[in-house]
Tab-separated table of C-alpha atoms in Angstrom:
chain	number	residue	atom	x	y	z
E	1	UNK	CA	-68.697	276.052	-75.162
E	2	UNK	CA	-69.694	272.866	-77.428
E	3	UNK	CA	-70.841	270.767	-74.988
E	4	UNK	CA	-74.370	269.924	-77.278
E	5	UNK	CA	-72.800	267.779	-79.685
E	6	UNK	CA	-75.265	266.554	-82.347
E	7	UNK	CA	-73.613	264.271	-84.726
E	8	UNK	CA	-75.081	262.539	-88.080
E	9	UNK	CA	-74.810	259.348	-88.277
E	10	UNK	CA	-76.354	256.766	-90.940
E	11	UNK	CA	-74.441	253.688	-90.955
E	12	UNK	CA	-71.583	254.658	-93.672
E	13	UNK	CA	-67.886	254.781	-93.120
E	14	UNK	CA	-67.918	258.899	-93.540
E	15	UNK	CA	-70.267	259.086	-90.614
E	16	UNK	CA	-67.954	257.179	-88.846
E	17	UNK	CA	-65.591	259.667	-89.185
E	18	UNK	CA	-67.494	262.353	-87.887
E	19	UNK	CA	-68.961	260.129	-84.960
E	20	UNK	CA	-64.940	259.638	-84.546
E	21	UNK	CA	-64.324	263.377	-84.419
E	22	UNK	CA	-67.548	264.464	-82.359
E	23	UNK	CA	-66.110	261.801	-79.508
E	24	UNK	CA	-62.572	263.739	-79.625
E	25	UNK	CA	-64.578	266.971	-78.911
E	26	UNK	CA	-66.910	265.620	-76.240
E	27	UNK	CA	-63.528	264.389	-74.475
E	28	UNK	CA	-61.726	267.484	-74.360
E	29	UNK	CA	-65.347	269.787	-74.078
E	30	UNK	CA	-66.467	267.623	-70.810
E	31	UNK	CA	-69.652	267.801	-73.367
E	32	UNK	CA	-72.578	265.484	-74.300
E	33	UNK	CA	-72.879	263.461	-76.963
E	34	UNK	CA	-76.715	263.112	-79.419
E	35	UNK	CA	-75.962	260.096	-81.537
E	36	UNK	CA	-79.255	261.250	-84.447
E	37	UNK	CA	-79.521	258.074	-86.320
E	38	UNK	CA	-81.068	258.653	-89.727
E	39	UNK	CA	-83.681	256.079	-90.673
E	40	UNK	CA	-84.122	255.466	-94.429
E	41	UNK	CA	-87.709	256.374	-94.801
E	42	UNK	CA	-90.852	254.397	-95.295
E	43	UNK	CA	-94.255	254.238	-96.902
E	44	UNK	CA	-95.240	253.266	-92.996
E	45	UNK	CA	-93.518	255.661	-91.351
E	46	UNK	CA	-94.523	258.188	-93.602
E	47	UNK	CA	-96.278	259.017	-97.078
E	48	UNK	CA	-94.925	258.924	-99.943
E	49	UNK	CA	-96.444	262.139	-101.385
E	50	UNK	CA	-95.027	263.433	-98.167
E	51	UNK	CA	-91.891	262.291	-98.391
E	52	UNK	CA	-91.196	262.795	-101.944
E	53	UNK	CA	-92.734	266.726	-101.390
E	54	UNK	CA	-89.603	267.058	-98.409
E	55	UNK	CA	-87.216	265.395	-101.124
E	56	UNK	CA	-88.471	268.380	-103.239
E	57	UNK	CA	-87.523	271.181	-101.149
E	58	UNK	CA	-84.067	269.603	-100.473
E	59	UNK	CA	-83.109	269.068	-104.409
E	60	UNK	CA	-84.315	272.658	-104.586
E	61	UNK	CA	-81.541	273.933	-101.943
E	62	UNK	CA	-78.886	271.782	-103.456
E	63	UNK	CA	-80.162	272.618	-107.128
E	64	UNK	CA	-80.055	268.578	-107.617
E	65	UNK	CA	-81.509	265.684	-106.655
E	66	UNK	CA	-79.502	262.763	-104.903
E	67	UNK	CA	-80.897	260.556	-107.698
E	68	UNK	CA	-79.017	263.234	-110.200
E	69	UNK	CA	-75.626	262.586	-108.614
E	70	UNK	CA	-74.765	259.327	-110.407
E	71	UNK	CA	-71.275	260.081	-110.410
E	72	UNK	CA	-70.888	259.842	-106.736
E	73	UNK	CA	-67.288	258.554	-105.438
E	74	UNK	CA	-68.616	255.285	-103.450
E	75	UNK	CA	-67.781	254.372	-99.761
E	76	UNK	CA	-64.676	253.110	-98.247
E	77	UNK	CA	-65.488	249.075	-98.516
E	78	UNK	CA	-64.598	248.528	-94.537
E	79	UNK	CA	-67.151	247.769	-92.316
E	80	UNK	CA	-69.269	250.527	-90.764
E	81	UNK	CA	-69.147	251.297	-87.134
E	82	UNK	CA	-72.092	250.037	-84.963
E	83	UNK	CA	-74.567	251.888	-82.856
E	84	UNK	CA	-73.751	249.738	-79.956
E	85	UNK	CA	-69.656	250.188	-80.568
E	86	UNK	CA	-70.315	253.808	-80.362
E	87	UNK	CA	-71.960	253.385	-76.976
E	88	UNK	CA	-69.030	251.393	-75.679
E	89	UNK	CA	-66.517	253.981	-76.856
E	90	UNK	CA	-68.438	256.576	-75.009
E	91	UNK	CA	-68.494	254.456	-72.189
E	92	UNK	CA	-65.177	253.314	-72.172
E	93	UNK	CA	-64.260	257.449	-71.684
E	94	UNK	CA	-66.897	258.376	-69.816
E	95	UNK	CA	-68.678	260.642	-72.308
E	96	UNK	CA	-72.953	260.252	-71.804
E	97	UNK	CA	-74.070	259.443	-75.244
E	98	UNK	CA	-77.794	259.311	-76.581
E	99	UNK	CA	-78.960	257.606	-79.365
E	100	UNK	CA	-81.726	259.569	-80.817
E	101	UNK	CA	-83.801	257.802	-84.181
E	102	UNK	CA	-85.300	260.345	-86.684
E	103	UNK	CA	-87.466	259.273	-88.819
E	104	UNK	CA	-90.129	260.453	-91.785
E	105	UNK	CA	-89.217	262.763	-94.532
E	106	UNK	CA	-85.598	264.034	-96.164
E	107	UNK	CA	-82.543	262.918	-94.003
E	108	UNK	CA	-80.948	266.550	-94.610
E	109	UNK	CA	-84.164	268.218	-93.520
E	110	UNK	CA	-84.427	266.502	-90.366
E	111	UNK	CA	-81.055	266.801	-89.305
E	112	UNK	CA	-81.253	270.430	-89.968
E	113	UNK	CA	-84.738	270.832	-87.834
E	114	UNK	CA	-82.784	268.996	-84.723
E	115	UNK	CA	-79.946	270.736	-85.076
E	116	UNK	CA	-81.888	274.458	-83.765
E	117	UNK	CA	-80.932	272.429	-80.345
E	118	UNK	CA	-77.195	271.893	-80.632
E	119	UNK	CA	-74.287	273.488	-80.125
E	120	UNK	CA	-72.344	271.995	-82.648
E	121	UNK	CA	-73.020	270.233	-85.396
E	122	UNK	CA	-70.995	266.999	-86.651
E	123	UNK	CA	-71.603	265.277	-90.110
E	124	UNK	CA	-68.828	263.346	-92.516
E	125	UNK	CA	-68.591	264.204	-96.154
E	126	UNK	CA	-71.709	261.973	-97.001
E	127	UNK	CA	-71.124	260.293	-101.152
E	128	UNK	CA	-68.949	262.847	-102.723
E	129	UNK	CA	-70.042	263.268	-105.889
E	130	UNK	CA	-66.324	264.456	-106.925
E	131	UNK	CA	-62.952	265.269	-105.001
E	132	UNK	CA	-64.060	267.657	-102.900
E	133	UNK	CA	-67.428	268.538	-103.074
E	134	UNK	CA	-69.411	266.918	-100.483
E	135	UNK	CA	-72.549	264.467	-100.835
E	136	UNK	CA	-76.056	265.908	-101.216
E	137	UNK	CA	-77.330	265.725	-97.594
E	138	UNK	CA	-74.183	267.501	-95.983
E	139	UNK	CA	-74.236	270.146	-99.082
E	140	UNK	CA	-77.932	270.603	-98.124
E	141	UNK	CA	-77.475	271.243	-94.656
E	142	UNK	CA	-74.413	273.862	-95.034
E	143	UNK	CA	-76.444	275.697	-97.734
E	144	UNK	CA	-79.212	276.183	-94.613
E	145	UNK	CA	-77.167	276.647	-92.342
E	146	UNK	CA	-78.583	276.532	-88.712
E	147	UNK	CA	-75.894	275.692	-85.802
E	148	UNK	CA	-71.952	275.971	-86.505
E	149	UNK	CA	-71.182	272.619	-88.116
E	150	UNK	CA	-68.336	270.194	-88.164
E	151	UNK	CA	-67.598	268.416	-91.387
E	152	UNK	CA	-65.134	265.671	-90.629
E	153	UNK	CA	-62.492	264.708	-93.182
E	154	UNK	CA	-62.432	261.707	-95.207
E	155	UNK	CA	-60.041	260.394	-92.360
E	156	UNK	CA	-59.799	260.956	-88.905
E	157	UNK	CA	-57.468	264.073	-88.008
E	158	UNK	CA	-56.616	265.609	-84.435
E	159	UNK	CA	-57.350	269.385	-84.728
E	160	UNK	CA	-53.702	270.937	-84.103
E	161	UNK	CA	-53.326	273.140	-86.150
E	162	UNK	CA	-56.693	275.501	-87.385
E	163	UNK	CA	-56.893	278.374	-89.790
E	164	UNK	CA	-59.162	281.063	-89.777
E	165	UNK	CA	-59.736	283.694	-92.590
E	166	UNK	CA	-60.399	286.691	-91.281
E	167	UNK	CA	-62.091	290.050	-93.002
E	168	UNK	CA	-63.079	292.803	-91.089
E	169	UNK	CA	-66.839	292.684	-90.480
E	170	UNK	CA	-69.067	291.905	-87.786
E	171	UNK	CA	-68.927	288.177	-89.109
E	172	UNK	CA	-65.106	287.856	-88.457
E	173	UNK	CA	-65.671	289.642	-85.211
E	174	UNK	CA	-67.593	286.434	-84.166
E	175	UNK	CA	-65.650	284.133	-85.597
E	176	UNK	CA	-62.579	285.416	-84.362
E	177	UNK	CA	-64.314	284.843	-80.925
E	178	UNK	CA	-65.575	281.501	-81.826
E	179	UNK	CA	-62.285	280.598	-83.082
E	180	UNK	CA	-60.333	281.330	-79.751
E	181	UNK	CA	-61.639	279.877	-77.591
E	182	UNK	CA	-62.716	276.630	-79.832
E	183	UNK	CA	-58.814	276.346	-80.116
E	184	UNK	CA	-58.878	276.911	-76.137
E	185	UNK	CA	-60.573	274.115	-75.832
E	186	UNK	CA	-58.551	271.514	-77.733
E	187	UNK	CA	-55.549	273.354	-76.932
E	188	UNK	CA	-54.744	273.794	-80.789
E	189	UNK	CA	-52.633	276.755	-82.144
E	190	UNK	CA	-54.753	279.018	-84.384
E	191	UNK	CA	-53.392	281.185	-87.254
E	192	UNK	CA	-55.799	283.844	-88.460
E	193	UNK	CA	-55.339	284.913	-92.308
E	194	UNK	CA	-56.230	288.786	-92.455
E	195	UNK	CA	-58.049	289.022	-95.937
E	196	UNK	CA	-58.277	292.567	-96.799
E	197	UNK	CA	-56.837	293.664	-100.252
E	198	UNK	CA	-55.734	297.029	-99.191
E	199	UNK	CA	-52.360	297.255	-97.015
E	200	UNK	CA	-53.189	299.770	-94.837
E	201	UNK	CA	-57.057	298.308	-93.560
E	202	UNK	CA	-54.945	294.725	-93.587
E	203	UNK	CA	-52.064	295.703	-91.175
E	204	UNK	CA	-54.854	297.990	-88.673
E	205	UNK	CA	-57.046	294.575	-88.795
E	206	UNK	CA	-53.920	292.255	-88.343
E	207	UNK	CA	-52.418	294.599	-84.805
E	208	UNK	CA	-56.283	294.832	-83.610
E	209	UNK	CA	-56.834	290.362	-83.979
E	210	UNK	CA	-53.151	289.890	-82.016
E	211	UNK	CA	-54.293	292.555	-79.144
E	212	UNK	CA	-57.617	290.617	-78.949
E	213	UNK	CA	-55.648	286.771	-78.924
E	214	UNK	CA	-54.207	288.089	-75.975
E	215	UNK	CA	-57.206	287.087	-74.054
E	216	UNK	CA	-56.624	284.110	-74.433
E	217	UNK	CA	-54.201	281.467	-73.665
E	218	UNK	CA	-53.591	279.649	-77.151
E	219	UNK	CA	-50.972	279.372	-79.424
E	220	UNK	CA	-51.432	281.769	-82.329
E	221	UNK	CA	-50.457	283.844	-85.047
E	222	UNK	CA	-51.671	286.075	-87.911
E	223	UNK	CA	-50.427	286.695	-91.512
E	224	UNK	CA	-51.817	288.876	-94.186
E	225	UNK	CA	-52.866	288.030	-97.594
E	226	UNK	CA	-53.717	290.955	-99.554
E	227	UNK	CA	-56.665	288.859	-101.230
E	228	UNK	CA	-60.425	287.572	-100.689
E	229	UNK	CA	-60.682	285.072	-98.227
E	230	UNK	CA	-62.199	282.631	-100.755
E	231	UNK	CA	-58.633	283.247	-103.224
E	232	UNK	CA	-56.679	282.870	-100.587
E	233	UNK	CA	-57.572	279.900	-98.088
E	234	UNK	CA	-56.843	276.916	-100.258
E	235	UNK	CA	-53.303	277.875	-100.865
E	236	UNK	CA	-53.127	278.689	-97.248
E	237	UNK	CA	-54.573	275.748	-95.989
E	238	UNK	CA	-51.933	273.672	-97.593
E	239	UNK	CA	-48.587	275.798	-96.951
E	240	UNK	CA	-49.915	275.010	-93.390
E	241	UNK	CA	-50.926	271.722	-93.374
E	242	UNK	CA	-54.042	272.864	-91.546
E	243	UNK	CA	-56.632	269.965	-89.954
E	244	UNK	CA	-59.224	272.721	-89.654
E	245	UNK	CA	-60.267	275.820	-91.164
E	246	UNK	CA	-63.184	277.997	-89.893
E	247	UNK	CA	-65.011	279.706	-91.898
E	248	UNK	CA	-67.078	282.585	-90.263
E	249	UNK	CA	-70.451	284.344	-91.944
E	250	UNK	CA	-71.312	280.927	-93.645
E	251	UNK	CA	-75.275	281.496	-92.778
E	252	UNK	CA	-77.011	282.090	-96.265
E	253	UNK	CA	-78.876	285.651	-94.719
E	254	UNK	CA	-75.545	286.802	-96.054
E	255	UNK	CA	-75.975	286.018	-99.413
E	256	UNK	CA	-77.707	288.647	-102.130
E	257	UNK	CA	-79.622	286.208	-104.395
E	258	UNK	CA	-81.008	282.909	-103.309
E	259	UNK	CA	-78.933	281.149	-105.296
E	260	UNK	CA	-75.124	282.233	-103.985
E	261	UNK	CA	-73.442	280.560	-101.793
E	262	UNK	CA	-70.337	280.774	-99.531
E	263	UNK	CA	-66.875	280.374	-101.884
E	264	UNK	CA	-64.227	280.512	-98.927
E	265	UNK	CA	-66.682	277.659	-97.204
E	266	UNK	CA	-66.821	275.407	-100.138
E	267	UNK	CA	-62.915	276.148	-101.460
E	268	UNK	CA	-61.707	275.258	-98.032
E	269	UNK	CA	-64.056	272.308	-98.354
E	270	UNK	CA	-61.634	271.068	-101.539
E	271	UNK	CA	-58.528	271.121	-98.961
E	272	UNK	CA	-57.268	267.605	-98.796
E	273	UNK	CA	-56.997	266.316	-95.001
E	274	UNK	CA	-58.855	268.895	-93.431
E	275	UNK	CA	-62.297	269.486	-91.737
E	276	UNK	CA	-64.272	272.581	-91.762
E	277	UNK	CA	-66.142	274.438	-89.455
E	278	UNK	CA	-68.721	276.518	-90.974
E	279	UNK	CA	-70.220	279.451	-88.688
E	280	UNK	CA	-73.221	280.772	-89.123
């Protein structure tokens, strides 16, 4: 199901979290492992008009530029994982892992253009520039959202325990799919949060998503919260003490105006101790 596992990685501790996490999955997923290390870019290995003009278009996405964020929560201090410990550990369980160097241009961009080729996405939290809100690169490349992507938590977690909210919509349909048999996979219970504000639509939508779980052999369960998704997965999240929420109909095609984003994706983003899996 994932086993195309791009991860980011750039030589800081929160992309050694998600190289962390993207292992865990290859293990249980029997799946492959493309290690994309970001180069920092140069006036060799490309332009600087050229480079600046790709900065450009990022800082437009993100509605800031990287320089802009100067109140950016540093790195952990530890030392950074190497290239050729992450071999070993892929080694050590078996897991084929290949290193892949992208250079020239924005590091979000290019991440985003190889990641048309994966199945799954993996990136840590990059230089949060507050509690919660994710560094510039990874904020870039879930506002373009191509592939379903993975971003770690500021520690490693084991994915037990994952929370879906669902509304009834061709999007949920999906994700509901996605969901089941991702938590298949790592053997992980799912609970699925029925978002619809009226009663009625929420308690039809709630016995339809336990026939469907059926089909599959996971753990789960469903409650109702007679809400939004984006009011109600925070709270949810951390009654739960859920290690991963997925997020379905995070791809920007369903937003209005250029300039909206996903709330449930970037609330659940603010939950403490969790990843998040935004699908497109």
């Amino acid at each position: 199901m994932v086993r195309n596992i791009l991860v980011g990685y750039d030589g800081t501790r929160p992309a050694d979290v998600a190289v962390a996490q993207a292992i865990a999955l290859a293990e249980l997923a029997g799946g492959r492992i493309a290690l994309a290390h970001v180069l920092p870019v140069t006036e060799d290995a490309a332009g600087l008009e050229g480079a600046e003009a790709e900065a450009d278009i990022a800082a437009l996405a993100l509605g800031q530029t990287e320089r802009g964020a100067g109140n950016e929560i540093p790195d952990d201090a530890m030392q950074p994982v190497t290239v050729e410990e992450i071999h070993r550990r892929c080694q050590d369980l078996h897991i084929v892992c290949e290193d892949e160097q992208l250079f020239g241009g924005h590091p979000g961009i290019r991440l985003l253009r190889r990641s048309w080729l994966a199945e799954l996405l993996v990136v840590g939290r990059g230089r949060e520039r507050r509690s919660g809100q994710p560094g510039a690169n990874t904020t870039f490349l879930l506002t373009e959202l191509v592939a379903p992507t993975l971003v770690a938590a500021r520690q490693y977690v084991e994915l037990r325990s994952v929370l879906m909210p669902y509304k009834v919509s061709v999007d949920g349909g999906r994700g509901l799919s996605f969901a089941a048999q991702f938590c298949q996979m790592l053997n992980a219970e799912l609970e699925v949060l029925i978002c619809e504000p009226k009663r009625t639509v929420a308690h039809e939508a709630r016995a339809s998503v336990e026939r469907f779980l059926r089909a599959y052999h996971i753990e789960s369960s469903t409650d109702v919260a007679l809400a939004a998704p984006h009011e109600a997965v925070q709270s949810a999240a951390l009654e739960r003490a859920s290690s991963l929420v997925i997020v379905p109909g995070a791809h920007k095609r369903n937003y209005v105006l250029p300039w909206q984003r996903n709330e449930t994706l970037w609330r659940a983003l603010e939950v403490p101790g969790a990843a998040v899996l935004a699908y497109p």
